Amino acid sequence: MHTYRADKALLPHGWAEDVLIEVDGEGNVASVAPGSKDDAAERIRGIVLPGMVDLHSHAFQRGLAGLTQRLATQAATFWGWRERMYDFAARLTPDDLRAIAAQLQVELLKGGYTTVVEFHYLHHQPDGSPYPERTAMALALHEAALETGIALTLLPAVYMQAGVDGGALEGAQRRFALDPEGWMRLIEDLEASFADDGDRCLGLALHSVRAVPPPAITEAVAAARGRGGFMPIHIHLAEQPKEVRDCLERFGRRPLDVLCDAAEPGHDWCLVHGTHLSEEELARVTAAQAVIGLCPTTEADLGDGVFPLADHLALGGQFGIGSDSNVGTSAAEELRLLEYGQRLAHLRRTVAATSEEPHAGRLLWCRALAGGAKAAGRPVGRLAPGFRADLIVLDPDHPSLVGRAGNLVLDALLFAPGPSAISDVMVGGLWCVRGGHHAAEASIARAYRQTMERLLA
Ligand SMILES: [Zn+2]
């Protein structure tokens, strides 16, 4: 048991001072008590928040950030960007993936994320044949997480066809091939690898209704739900108008209809993007208690469109945030862009705020935490007994935080300028970032640099 005393902390019922936080040997919060005078506890000088969940990442795409911004016919749409991404994905080895993922995870930790959910579809060798060790690529992500300390939920993705019309996988897509049976085998192998590591969490990703035919969606969801216990199920849905049109042409149904026809939606679902869902569809998602996974920097980078957040919140919908293609690695930046997109679209301010929670920063941070924790399938997102000791510490001397208290701190974290105010990050009771630095950041950056120089030569 280790005991900390935080100057200020955001607890489930609100802000508190001199908060005693007991962390057990497993990295869980054992007790939380405000108003403590315990001088023997290790002091946390600053403002403590529960760490954010990144509910959607493709780690390897961190290596592609900034390489697709040159005007060219191909790069001007999502579909052209996807070809560039395939070219990059075709070259990566497990060691490359590990190096890129570790660099990304250090950046995510410094950006306020303590959990990352990897939507993992880079399964096989470049020619599509399995690695001798089937789990090689998945374990590269796991090994990176062991090195950086970030909490990982790993979602191997089912991926079976090139498009909604059922075309065969070609080129780089052959690396992605995985059917429901292959997913089961991969999960069993990973569970064996993680047997001594109670902190790892597994789930199911279905790449999209483009890449997974309805009978396979039915089979994979049944397999995931049949395993007992809660297993998160994620899918890319309605990201691009073309995806909706293709679906209508092929099935006469919209993507959400196709999904719901194939499997009963539920609170274990996370629908990633959902950019082009109608209000009626959002009501169905909300009724099912599913989470919408929003990735504002990626969605802006790819020209996806603006998610109707105001409608979703008015319906009582749940959401979390993801770094997706990893063109952004800051939780505050992701939430800021989410709110700013709404302001630009609706011609008004503080769109996410409500009369019950009038601070946009507080509302966005807390709602994204709740949705993200659920989508990650982990006991995180609250500084409370039984939850993981995952927290970030804000520097009270940061220029953007001077004179701010309570909810104004979160408003400033999201909407004030300057370098990050995050000084320290703890995951599972262990400090990963101290004074703005990760202990292994130099060696991780060196490995990343060597990897990228070779890949881009
Ligand atoms: Zn994605």
Short mmCIF file of C-alpha atoms and ligand atoms in Angstrom, two decimals:
data_model
loop_
_atom_site.label_atom_id
_atom_site.label_comp_id
_atom_site.label_asym_id
_atom_site.label_seq_id
_atom_site.Cartn_x
_atom_site.Cartn_y
_atom_site.Cartn_z
CA MET A 1 0.00 0.00 0.00
CA HIS A 2 1.31 3.46 -0.87
CA THR A 3 -0.29 6.69 0.28
CA TYR A 4 -0.34 10.01 -1.57
CA ARG A 5 -1.74 13.37 -0.58
CA ALA A 6 -2.88 15.54 -3.49
CA ASP A 7 -3.18 19.31 -3.00
CA LYS A 8 -6.33 19.31 -5.15
CA ALA A 9 -8.18 16.55 -6.97
CA LEU A 10 -11.27 16.00 -9.06
CA LEU A 11 -13.29 13.26 -7.33
CA PRO A 12 -16.53 11.72 -8.64
CA HIS A 13 -18.66 14.16 -6.58
CA GLY A 14 -16.50 17.22 -7.34
CA TRP A 15 -13.36 19.09 -6.39
CA ALA A 16 -11.58 18.41 -3.10
CA GLU A 17 -8.40 19.57 -1.30
CA ASP A 18 -5.71 17.68 0.62
CA VAL A 19 -6.92 14.38 -0.75
CA LEU A 20 -5.38 11.23 0.71
CA ILE A 21 -5.22 8.50 -1.96
CA GLU A 22 -4.24 4.98 -0.92
CA VAL A 23 -3.01 2.72 -3.74
CA ASP A 24 -2.71 -1.03 -3.22
CA GLY A 25 0.04 -3.30 -4.53
CA GLU A 26 -2.05 -4.16 -7.61
CA GLY A 27 -2.27 -0.52 -8.71
CA ASN A 28 -5.87 0.02 -7.64
CA VAL A 29 -7.17 2.89 -5.56
CA ALA A 30 -7.92 1.46 -2.10
CA SER A 31 -9.34 4.59 -0.48
CA VAL A 32 -9.83 8.30 -1.08
CA ALA A 33 -10.26 10.83 1.73
CA PRO A 34 -10.37 14.62 1.31
CA GLY A 35 -9.29 17.07 3.99
CA SER A 36 -6.34 15.00 5.22
CA LYS A 37 -3.58 16.37 7.43
CA ASP A 38 -1.37 13.26 6.96
CA ASP A 39 2.17 14.61 6.58
CA ALA A 40 3.66 11.13 6.17
CA ALA A 41 1.94 10.61 2.80
CA GLU A 42 3.85 11.41 -0.43
CA ARG A 43 2.68 14.83 -1.46
CA ILE A 44 1.41 15.39 -5.01
CA ARG A 45 1.94 19.08 -5.58
CA GLY A 46 -0.63 20.16 -8.14
CA ILE A 47 -4.10 19.39 -9.41
CA VAL A 48 -4.97 15.73 -9.90
CA LEU A 49 -7.42 14.52 -12.54
CA PRO A 50 -8.36 10.99 -13.60
CA GLY A 51 -6.27 10.17 -16.71
CA MET A 52 -8.09 10.23 -20.04
CA VAL A 53 -8.91 7.14 -22.13
CA ASP A 54 -7.86 7.10 -25.78
CA LEU A 55 -10.60 4.78 -27.04
CA HIS A 56 -9.37 4.47 -30.62
CA SER A 57 -5.81 4.25 -31.95
CA HIS A 58 -3.99 2.64 -34.85
CA ALA A 59 -0.47 3.03 -33.44
CA PHE A 60 1.42 2.43 -36.69
CA GLN A 61 -0.22 5.47 -38.32
CA ARG A 62 1.83 7.72 -35.99
CA GLY A 63 4.69 7.14 -38.46
CA LEU A 64 2.57 8.53 -41.31
CA ALA A 65 1.64 11.82 -39.58
CA GLY A 66 2.57 14.82 -41.73
CA LEU A 67 3.38 12.73 -44.81
CA THR A 68 0.04 13.09 -46.56
CA GLN A 69 -0.45 16.87 -46.66
CA ARG A 70 0.93 17.60 -50.14
CA LEU A 71 -1.68 18.43 -52.77
CA ALA A 72 -2.14 15.49 -55.09
CA THR A 73 -5.25 14.07 -56.67
CA GLN A 74 -4.94 10.91 -54.62
CA ALA A 75 -4.39 12.54 -51.22
CA ALA A 76 -7.31 14.93 -51.55
CA THR A 77 -9.89 12.49 -50.15
CA PHE A 78 -10.12 9.92 -47.38
CA TRP A 79 -9.88 7.18 -50.01
CA GLY A 80 -6.66 8.61 -51.45
CA TRP A 81 -5.19 8.95 -47.94
CA ARG A 82 -6.08 5.30 -47.37
CA GLU A 83 -3.87 4.26 -50.32
CA ARG A 84 -0.92 6.14 -48.75
CA MET A 85 -1.65 4.45 -45.43
CA TYR A 86 -1.70 1.03 -47.14
CA ASP A 87 1.73 1.73 -48.73
CA PHE A 88 3.15 2.53 -45.29
CA ALA A 89 1.43 -0.41 -43.56
CA ALA A 90 2.82 -2.82 -46.18
CA ARG A 91 6.40 -2.22 -45.00
CA LEU A 92 6.20 -2.61 -41.23
CA THR A 93 7.76 -5.46 -39.25
CA PRO A 94 6.81 -6.33 -35.65
CA ASP A 95 9.96 -4.49 -34.45
CA ASP A 96 8.94 -1.41 -36.46
CA LEU A 97 5.47 -1.51 -34.96
CA ARG A 98 6.88 -1.83 -31.46
CA ALA A 99 9.19 1.18 -31.96
CA ILE A 100 6.44 3.36 -33.43
CA ALA A 101 3.90 2.32 -30.79
CA ALA A 102 6.31 3.07 -27.92
CA GLN A 103 6.99 6.57 -29.26
CA LEU A 104 3.27 7.15 -29.68
CA GLN A 105 2.47 5.91 -26.17
CA VAL A 106 5.03 8.24 -24.58
CA GLU A 107 3.37 11.11 -26.44
CA LEU A 108 -0.10 9.95 -25.41
CA LEU A 109 0.94 9.73 -21.74
CA LYS A 110 2.33 13.27 -21.87
CA GLY A 111 -0.90 14.28 -23.61
CA GLY A 112 -3.03 13.18 -20.65
CA TYR A 113 -4.02 9.67 -21.73
CA THR A 114 -3.45 6.80 -19.29
CA THR A 115 -5.24 4.10 -21.32
CA VAL A 116 -5.05 3.42 -25.03
CA VAL A 117 -7.43 1.14 -26.93
CA GLU A 118 -5.68 -0.30 -29.97
CA PHE A 119 -7.94 -1.15 -32.91
CA HIS A 120 -5.45 -3.59 -34.36
CA TYR A 121 -5.70 -4.93 -37.91
CA LEU A 122 -2.07 -5.27 -39.03
CA HIS A 123 -2.02 -9.01 -38.33
CA HIS A 124 0.12 -10.81 -40.92
CA GLN A 125 3.33 -10.66 -42.95
CA PRO A 126 3.36 -8.34 -45.99
CA ASP A 127 2.37 -11.17 -48.38
CA GLY A 128 -0.61 -12.04 -46.18
CA SER A 129 0.81 -15.24 -44.72
CA PRO A 130 0.67 -15.53 -40.92
CA TYR A 131 3.82 -14.92 -38.88
CA PRO A 132 5.27 -18.16 -37.45
CA GLU A 133 4.09 -16.72 -34.13
CA ARG A 134 0.54 -15.64 -35.00
CA THR A 135 0.50 -12.97 -32.28
CA ALA A 136 3.76 -11.25 -33.37
CA MET A 137 2.19 -7.91 -34.35
CA ALA A 138 -0.30 -7.83 -31.45
CA LEU A 139 2.49 -8.61 -28.98
CA ALA A 140 4.55 -5.75 -30.42
CA LEU A 141 1.81 -3.39 -29.15
CA HIS A 142 1.75 -5.19 -25.81
CA GLU A 143 5.55 -4.98 -25.45
CA ALA A 144 5.47 -1.26 -26.22
CA ALA A 145 2.86 -0.82 -23.47
CA LEU A 146 5.01 -2.75 -21.01
CA GLU A 147 7.91 -0.42 -21.80
CA THR A 148 5.95 2.83 -21.58
CA GLY A 149 3.55 1.85 -18.78
CA ILE A 150 0.35 2.93 -20.55
CA ALA A 151 -2.68 0.71 -19.90
CA LEU A 152 -3.65 -1.18 -23.05
CA THR A 153 -6.93 -2.58 -24.26
CA LEU A 154 -6.17 -4.60 -27.36
CA LEU A 155 -8.88 -5.20 -29.96
CA PRO A 156 -7.80 -7.53 -32.77
CA ALA A 157 -9.94 -6.61 -35.79
CA VAL A 158 -11.92 -8.92 -38.03
CA TYR A 159 -11.28 -7.88 -41.65
CA MET A 160 -12.43 -10.05 -44.54
CA GLN A 161 -13.15 -8.16 -47.76
CA ALA A 162 -11.99 -5.15 -49.76
CA GLY A 163 -15.36 -3.41 -49.87
CA VAL A 164 -19.05 -3.76 -49.16
CA ASP A 165 -19.49 -5.67 -52.45
CA GLY A 166 -17.36 -8.54 -51.09
CA GLY A 167 -14.21 -8.13 -53.24
CA ALA A 168 -11.11 -10.11 -52.28
CA LEU A 169 -8.41 -8.45 -50.16
CA GLU A 170 -5.55 -7.18 -52.31
CA GLY A 171 -2.11 -5.65 -51.75
CA ALA A 172 -1.51 -4.39 -48.23
CA GLN A 173 -5.05 -5.42 -47.21
CA ARG A 174 -3.88 -9.05 -47.25
CA ARG A 175 -2.01 -8.29 -44.03
CA PHE A 176 -5.34 -7.43 -42.41
CA ALA A 177 -7.19 -10.69 -43.17
CA LEU A 178 -8.90 -12.16 -40.11
CA ASP A 179 -12.21 -14.02 -39.90
CA PRO A 180 -14.18 -14.72 -36.69
CA GLU A 181 -12.48 -18.10 -36.23
CA GLY A 182 -9.05 -16.48 -36.66
CA TRP A 183 -10.05 -13.83 -34.12
CA MET A 184 -10.95 -16.56 -31.59
CA ARG A 185 -7.60 -18.27 -32.08
CA LEU A 186 -5.73 -14.98 -31.75
CA ILE A 187 -7.62 -14.12 -28.55
CA GLU A 188 -6.84 -17.53 -27.06
CA ASP A 189 -3.13 -17.15 -27.88
CA LEU A 190 -3.06 -13.63 -26.43
CA GLU A 191 -4.85 -14.73 -23.28
CA ALA A 192 -2.17 -17.38 -22.81
CA SER A 193 0.54 -14.73 -23.29
CA PHE A 194 -1.16 -12.39 -20.80
CA ALA A 195 -1.83 -15.09 -18.20
CA ASP A 196 0.55 -13.46 -15.70
CA ASP A 197 -0.55 -9.92 -16.52
CA GLY A 198 -3.94 -9.17 -14.97
CA ASP A 199 -3.84 -5.60 -16.27
CA ARG A 200 -4.27 -6.44 -19.96
CA CYS A 201 -7.70 -6.26 -21.52
CA LEU A 202 -8.89 -7.80 -24.80
CA GLY A 203 -11.91 -7.19 -27.00
CA LEU A 204 -13.35 -7.44 -30.48
CA ALA A 205 -12.97 -4.98 -33.33
CA LEU A 206 -15.01 -5.36 -36.50
CA HIS A 207 -13.24 -3.21 -39.04
CA SER A 208 -16.42 -1.85 -40.67
CA VAL A 209 -19.53 -2.96 -42.50
CA ARG A 210 -17.38 -2.52 -45.63
CA ALA A 211 -14.80 -5.07 -44.53
CA VAL A 212 -16.91 -7.57 -42.55
CA PRO A 213 -19.98 -9.20 -44.16
CA PRO A 214 -23.13 -9.39 -41.98
CA PRO A 215 -22.97 -13.17 -41.25
CA ALA A 216 -19.40 -12.73 -39.96
CA ILE A 217 -20.51 -9.78 -37.78
CA THR A 218 -23.15 -12.09 -36.28
CA GLU A 219 -20.61 -14.86 -35.69
CA ALA A 220 -17.88 -12.64 -34.23
CA VAL A 221 -20.21 -10.77 -31.86
CA ALA A 222 -21.68 -14.07 -30.64
CA ALA A 223 -18.15 -15.37 -30.05
CA ALA A 224 -17.16 -12.26 -28.07
CA ARG A 225 -20.34 -12.25 -25.99
CA GLY A 226 -20.10 -15.99 -25.44
CA ARG A 227 -16.75 -15.71 -23.68
CA GLY A 228 -18.29 -14.54 -20.41
CA GLY A 229 -17.55 -11.22 -18.74
CA PHE A 230 -17.60 -7.84 -20.42
CA MET A 231 -15.74 -7.61 -23.73
CA PRO A 232 -15.79 -4.31 -25.62
CA ILE A 233 -16.89 -4.51 -29.27
CA HIS A 234 -15.78 -1.69 -31.58
CA ILE A 235 -16.51 -0.88 -35.22
CA HIS A 236 -15.79 2.02 -37.60
CA LEU A 237 -19.23 3.27 -38.64
CA ALA A 238 -20.55 5.96 -41.01
CA GLU A 239 -17.25 7.85 -41.18
CA GLN A 240 -17.64 8.90 -44.82
CA PRO A 241 -20.72 9.69 -46.95
CA LYS A 242 -19.45 7.23 -49.60
CA GLU A 243 -19.54 4.45 -47.01
CA VAL A 244 -23.22 5.21 -46.37
CA ARG A 245 -23.99 5.38 -50.12
CA ASP A 246 -22.17 2.09 -50.84
CA CYS A 247 -24.09 0.42 -48.05
CA LEU A 248 -27.42 1.70 -49.37
CA GLU A 249 -26.53 0.46 -52.85
CA ARG A 250 -25.45 -2.99 -51.69
CA PHE A 251 -28.04 -3.70 -48.98
CA GLY A 252 -30.70 -1.01 -49.42
CA ARG A 253 -29.92 -0.23 -45.76
CA ARG A 254 -27.74 2.30 -43.95
CA PRO A 255 -24.62 1.10 -42.07
CA LEU A 256 -26.27 1.19 -38.62
CA ASP A 257 -29.22 -0.85 -39.94
CA VAL A 258 -26.86 -3.44 -41.43
CA LEU A 259 -25.00 -3.67 -38.13
CA CYS A 260 -28.13 -3.90 -35.98
CA ASP A 261 -29.66 -6.51 -38.33
CA ALA A 262 -26.52 -8.64 -37.86
CA ALA A 263 -26.12 -8.30 -34.09
CA GLU A 264 -28.09 -6.92 -31.18
CA PRO A 265 -26.56 -3.56 -30.25
CA GLY A 266 -25.72 -3.13 -26.59
CA HIS A 267 -23.75 -1.32 -23.93
CA ASP A 268 -20.66 -3.26 -25.04
CA TRP A 269 -20.64 -1.44 -28.42
CA CYS A 270 -18.38 1.46 -29.33
CA LEU A 271 -19.26 2.96 -32.70
CA VAL A 272 -16.19 4.82 -33.91
CA HIS A 273 -16.82 8.09 -35.80
CA GLY A 274 -20.57 7.86 -36.41
CA THR A 275 -20.07 11.14 -38.27
CA HIS A 276 -22.93 10.57 -40.69
CA LEU A 277 -25.51 9.10 -38.33
CA SER A 278 -28.96 10.72 -38.43
CA GLU A 279 -30.72 12.01 -35.31
CA GLU A 280 -33.02 9.00 -35.38
CA GLU A 281 -29.97 6.72 -35.57
CA LEU A 282 -28.32 8.53 -32.66
CA ALA A 283 -31.47 7.93 -30.61
CA ARG A 284 -31.18 4.19 -31.33
CA VAL A 285 -27.49 4.21 -30.36
CA THR A 286 -28.34 6.02 -27.12
CA ALA A 287 -31.22 3.65 -26.32
CA ALA A 288 -28.79 0.73 -26.73
CA GLN A 289 -26.38 2.51 -24.30
CA ALA A 290 -23.63 2.25 -26.90
CA VAL A 291 -20.73 4.71 -26.88
CA ILE A 292 -19.79 6.88 -29.86
CA GLY A 293 -16.02 7.11 -30.37
CA LEU A 294 -15.05 10.55 -31.66
CA CYS A 295 -11.63 11.32 -33.14
CA PRO A 296 -11.82 15.05 -33.97
CA THR A 297 -8.23 15.67 -35.15
CA THR A 298 -8.26 12.65 -37.45
CA GLU A 299 -11.79 13.37 -38.66
CA ALA A 300 -10.69 16.93 -39.48
CA ASP A 301 -7.46 15.74 -41.13
CA LEU A 302 -9.36 13.28 -43.33
CA GLY A 303 -12.22 15.61 -44.18
CA ASP A 304 -14.80 13.24 -42.68
CA GLY A 305 -17.33 15.85 -41.59
CA VAL A 306 -18.62 17.18 -38.26
CA PHE A 307 -20.29 14.79 -35.83
CA PRO A 308 -23.66 16.13 -34.57
CA LEU A 309 -22.48 16.34 -30.94
CA ALA A 310 -25.17 18.82 -29.87
CA ASP A 311 -27.93 16.42 -31.01
CA HIS A 312 -26.17 13.47 -29.41
CA LEU A 313 -25.77 15.19 -26.04
CA ALA A 314 -29.37 16.45 -26.12
CA LEU A 315 -30.45 12.81 -26.51
CA GLY A 316 -28.33 11.84 -23.48
CA GLY A 317 -25.82 10.02 -25.68
CA GLN A 318 -22.45 8.75 -24.48
CA PHE A 319 -19.14 9.51 -26.16
CA GLY A 320 -15.39 9.17 -25.72
CA ILE A 321 -12.38 10.39 -27.68
CA GLY A 322 -9.70 8.65 -29.69
CA SER A 323 -6.45 9.67 -31.34
CA ASP A 324 -7.14 7.29 -34.28
CA SER A 325 -4.48 8.10 -36.93
CA ASN A 326 -2.44 9.89 -34.25
CA VAL A 327 -2.07 13.24 -35.98
CA GLY A 328 -2.94 14.54 -32.51
CA THR A 329 -1.79 13.03 -29.19
CA SER A 330 -3.23 15.50 -26.67
CA ALA A 331 -6.54 14.76 -24.93
CA ALA A 332 -7.16 18.48 -24.38
CA GLU A 333 -6.53 19.25 -28.06
CA GLU A 334 -8.94 16.50 -29.11
CA LEU A 335 -11.72 17.87 -26.89
CA ARG A 336 -11.01 21.47 -27.88
CA LEU A 337 -11.37 20.63 -31.56
CA LEU A 338 -14.54 18.66 -30.82
CA GLU A 339 -16.12 21.74 -29.21
CA TYR A 340 -14.71 24.21 -31.77
CA GLY A 341 -16.12 22.16 -34.67
CA GLN A 342 -19.55 22.48 -33.07
CA ARG A 343 -19.14 26.25 -32.60
CA LEU A 344 -18.19 26.68 -36.26
CA ALA A 345 -21.14 24.59 -37.36
CA HIS A 346 -23.75 26.11 -35.01
CA LEU A 347 -22.51 29.74 -34.87
CA ARG A 348 -22.58 29.80 -31.07
CA ARG A 349 -20.26 29.15 -28.08
CA THR A 350 -20.04 26.49 -25.31
CA VAL A 351 -22.16 24.07 -27.35
CA ALA A 352 -21.43 21.06 -25.12
CA ALA A 353 -22.25 22.90 -21.87
CA THR A 354 -25.63 22.57 -20.17
CA SER A 355 -27.43 24.41 -17.37
CA GLU A 356 -26.53 21.51 -15.02
CA GLU A 357 -22.87 21.61 -16.13
CA PRO A 358 -22.20 25.07 -17.54
CA HIS A 359 -18.41 24.63 -17.87
CA ALA A 360 -17.65 23.21 -21.31
CA GLY A 361 -14.22 21.99 -20.18
CA ARG A 362 -15.54 20.06 -17.17
CA LEU A 363 -18.42 18.55 -19.12
CA LEU A 364 -16.26 17.44 -22.05
CA TRP A 365 -13.50 15.96 -19.86
CA CYS A 366 -15.87 14.04 -17.57
CA ARG A 367 -18.20 12.76 -20.28
CA ALA A 368 -15.27 11.65 -22.45
CA LEU A 369 -13.81 9.86 -19.41
CA ALA A 370 -17.04 7.98 -18.68
CA GLY A 371 -17.58 6.92 -22.29
CA GLY A 372 -13.91 6.09 -22.79
CA ALA A 373 -13.71 3.91 -19.67
CA LYS A 374 -16.72 1.91 -20.81
CA ALA A 375 -15.36 1.50 -24.32
CA ALA A 376 -12.01 0.35 -22.91
CA GLY A 377 -13.68 -2.25 -20.68
CA ARG A 378 -11.52 -1.16 -17.76
CA PRO A 379 -12.22 0.14 -14.22
CA VAL A 380 -10.81 3.59 -14.95
CA GLY A 381 -11.96 7.20 -15.20
CA ARG A 382 -12.71 7.87 -11.51
CA LEU A 383 -10.52 8.54 -8.50
CA ALA A 384 -12.45 6.15 -6.30
CA PRO A 385 -11.91 2.84 -4.47
CA GLY A 386 -11.83 -0.14 -6.83
CA PHE A 387 -10.70 1.89 -9.82
CA ARG A 388 -7.21 1.85 -11.29
CA ALA A 389 -4.81 4.44 -9.90
CA ASP A 390 -4.56 6.22 -13.27
CA LEU A 391 -4.13 9.97 -12.88
CA ILE A 392 -2.53 13.07 -14.30
CA VAL A 393 -1.14 16.01 -12.36
CA LEU A 394 -1.44 19.60 -13.61
CA ASP A 395 1.26 22.10 -12.72
CA PRO A 396 -0.48 24.81 -10.62
CA ASP A 397 2.20 27.33 -11.71
CA HIS A 398 1.47 26.90 -15.41
CA PRO A 399 0.60 30.33 -16.90
CA SER A 400 -2.76 29.07 -18.13
CA LEU A 401 -3.78 27.87 -14.66
CA VAL A 402 -2.74 30.88 -12.58
CA GLY A 403 -5.69 32.16 -10.55
CA ARG A 404 -7.99 29.36 -11.77
CA ALA A 405 -9.77 27.02 -9.38
CA GLY A 406 -12.39 24.29 -9.69
CA ASN A 407 -14.01 23.89 -13.08
CA LEU A 408 -12.07 26.87 -14.48
CA VAL A 409 -9.01 24.61 -14.32
CA LEU A 410 -10.57 22.21 -16.82
CA ASP A 411 -11.80 25.08 -18.98
CA ALA A 412 -8.21 26.39 -19.04
CA LEU A 413 -6.71 22.96 -19.70
CA LEU A 414 -8.87 22.62 -22.81
CA PHE A 415 -9.16 26.18 -24.07
CA ALA A 416 -6.11 28.18 -22.93
CA PRO A 417 -2.87 28.28 -24.94
CA GLY A 418 0.69 27.27 -24.19
CA PRO A 419 2.63 24.05 -23.78
CA SER A 420 1.04 21.23 -21.82
CA ALA A 421 0.22 21.87 -18.17
CA ILE A 422 0.52 18.13 -17.45
CA SER A 423 3.58 17.58 -15.27
CA ASP A 424 3.15 14.01 -14.02
CA VAL A 425 1.26 10.90 -15.07
CA MET A 426 0.56 7.75 -13.03
CA VAL A 427 -0.82 4.50 -14.45
CA GLY A 428 -1.77 1.60 -12.20
CA GLY A 429 -0.03 3.24 -9.25
CA LEU A 430 3.29 3.72 -11.08
CA TRP A 431 4.67 7.07 -12.20
CA CYS A 432 5.20 7.02 -15.99
CA VAL A 433 5.86 10.73 -16.49
CA ARG A 434 7.57 12.94 -13.90
CA GLY A 435 8.26 16.63 -14.40
CA GLY A 436 7.14 16.31 -18.03
CA HIS A 437 9.54 13.47 -18.86
CA HIS A 438 9.19 9.73 -19.36
CA ALA A 439 12.12 7.76 -17.92
CA ALA A 440 12.66 5.85 -21.19
CA GLU A 441 11.84 8.69 -23.60
CA ALA A 442 15.40 9.08 -24.94
CA SER A 443 15.90 5.43 -25.88
CA ILE A 444 12.34 5.16 -27.22
CA ALA A 445 12.85 8.27 -29.39
CA ARG A 446 16.17 6.88 -30.66
CA ALA A 447 14.58 3.57 -31.70
CA TYR A 448 11.71 5.44 -33.35
CA ARG A 449 14.10 7.70 -35.27
CA GLN A 450 16.15 4.75 -36.55
CA THR A 451 12.98 2.91 -37.58
CA MET A 452 11.50 5.86 -39.44
CA GLU A 453 14.75 6.77 -41.18
CA ARG A 454 14.96 3.24 -42.55
CA LEU A 455 11.28 3.07 -43.51
CA LEU A 456 11.35 6.42 -45.30
CA ALA A 457 14.77 6.02 -46.97
ZN ZN B 1 -9.80 4.10 -37.03
#
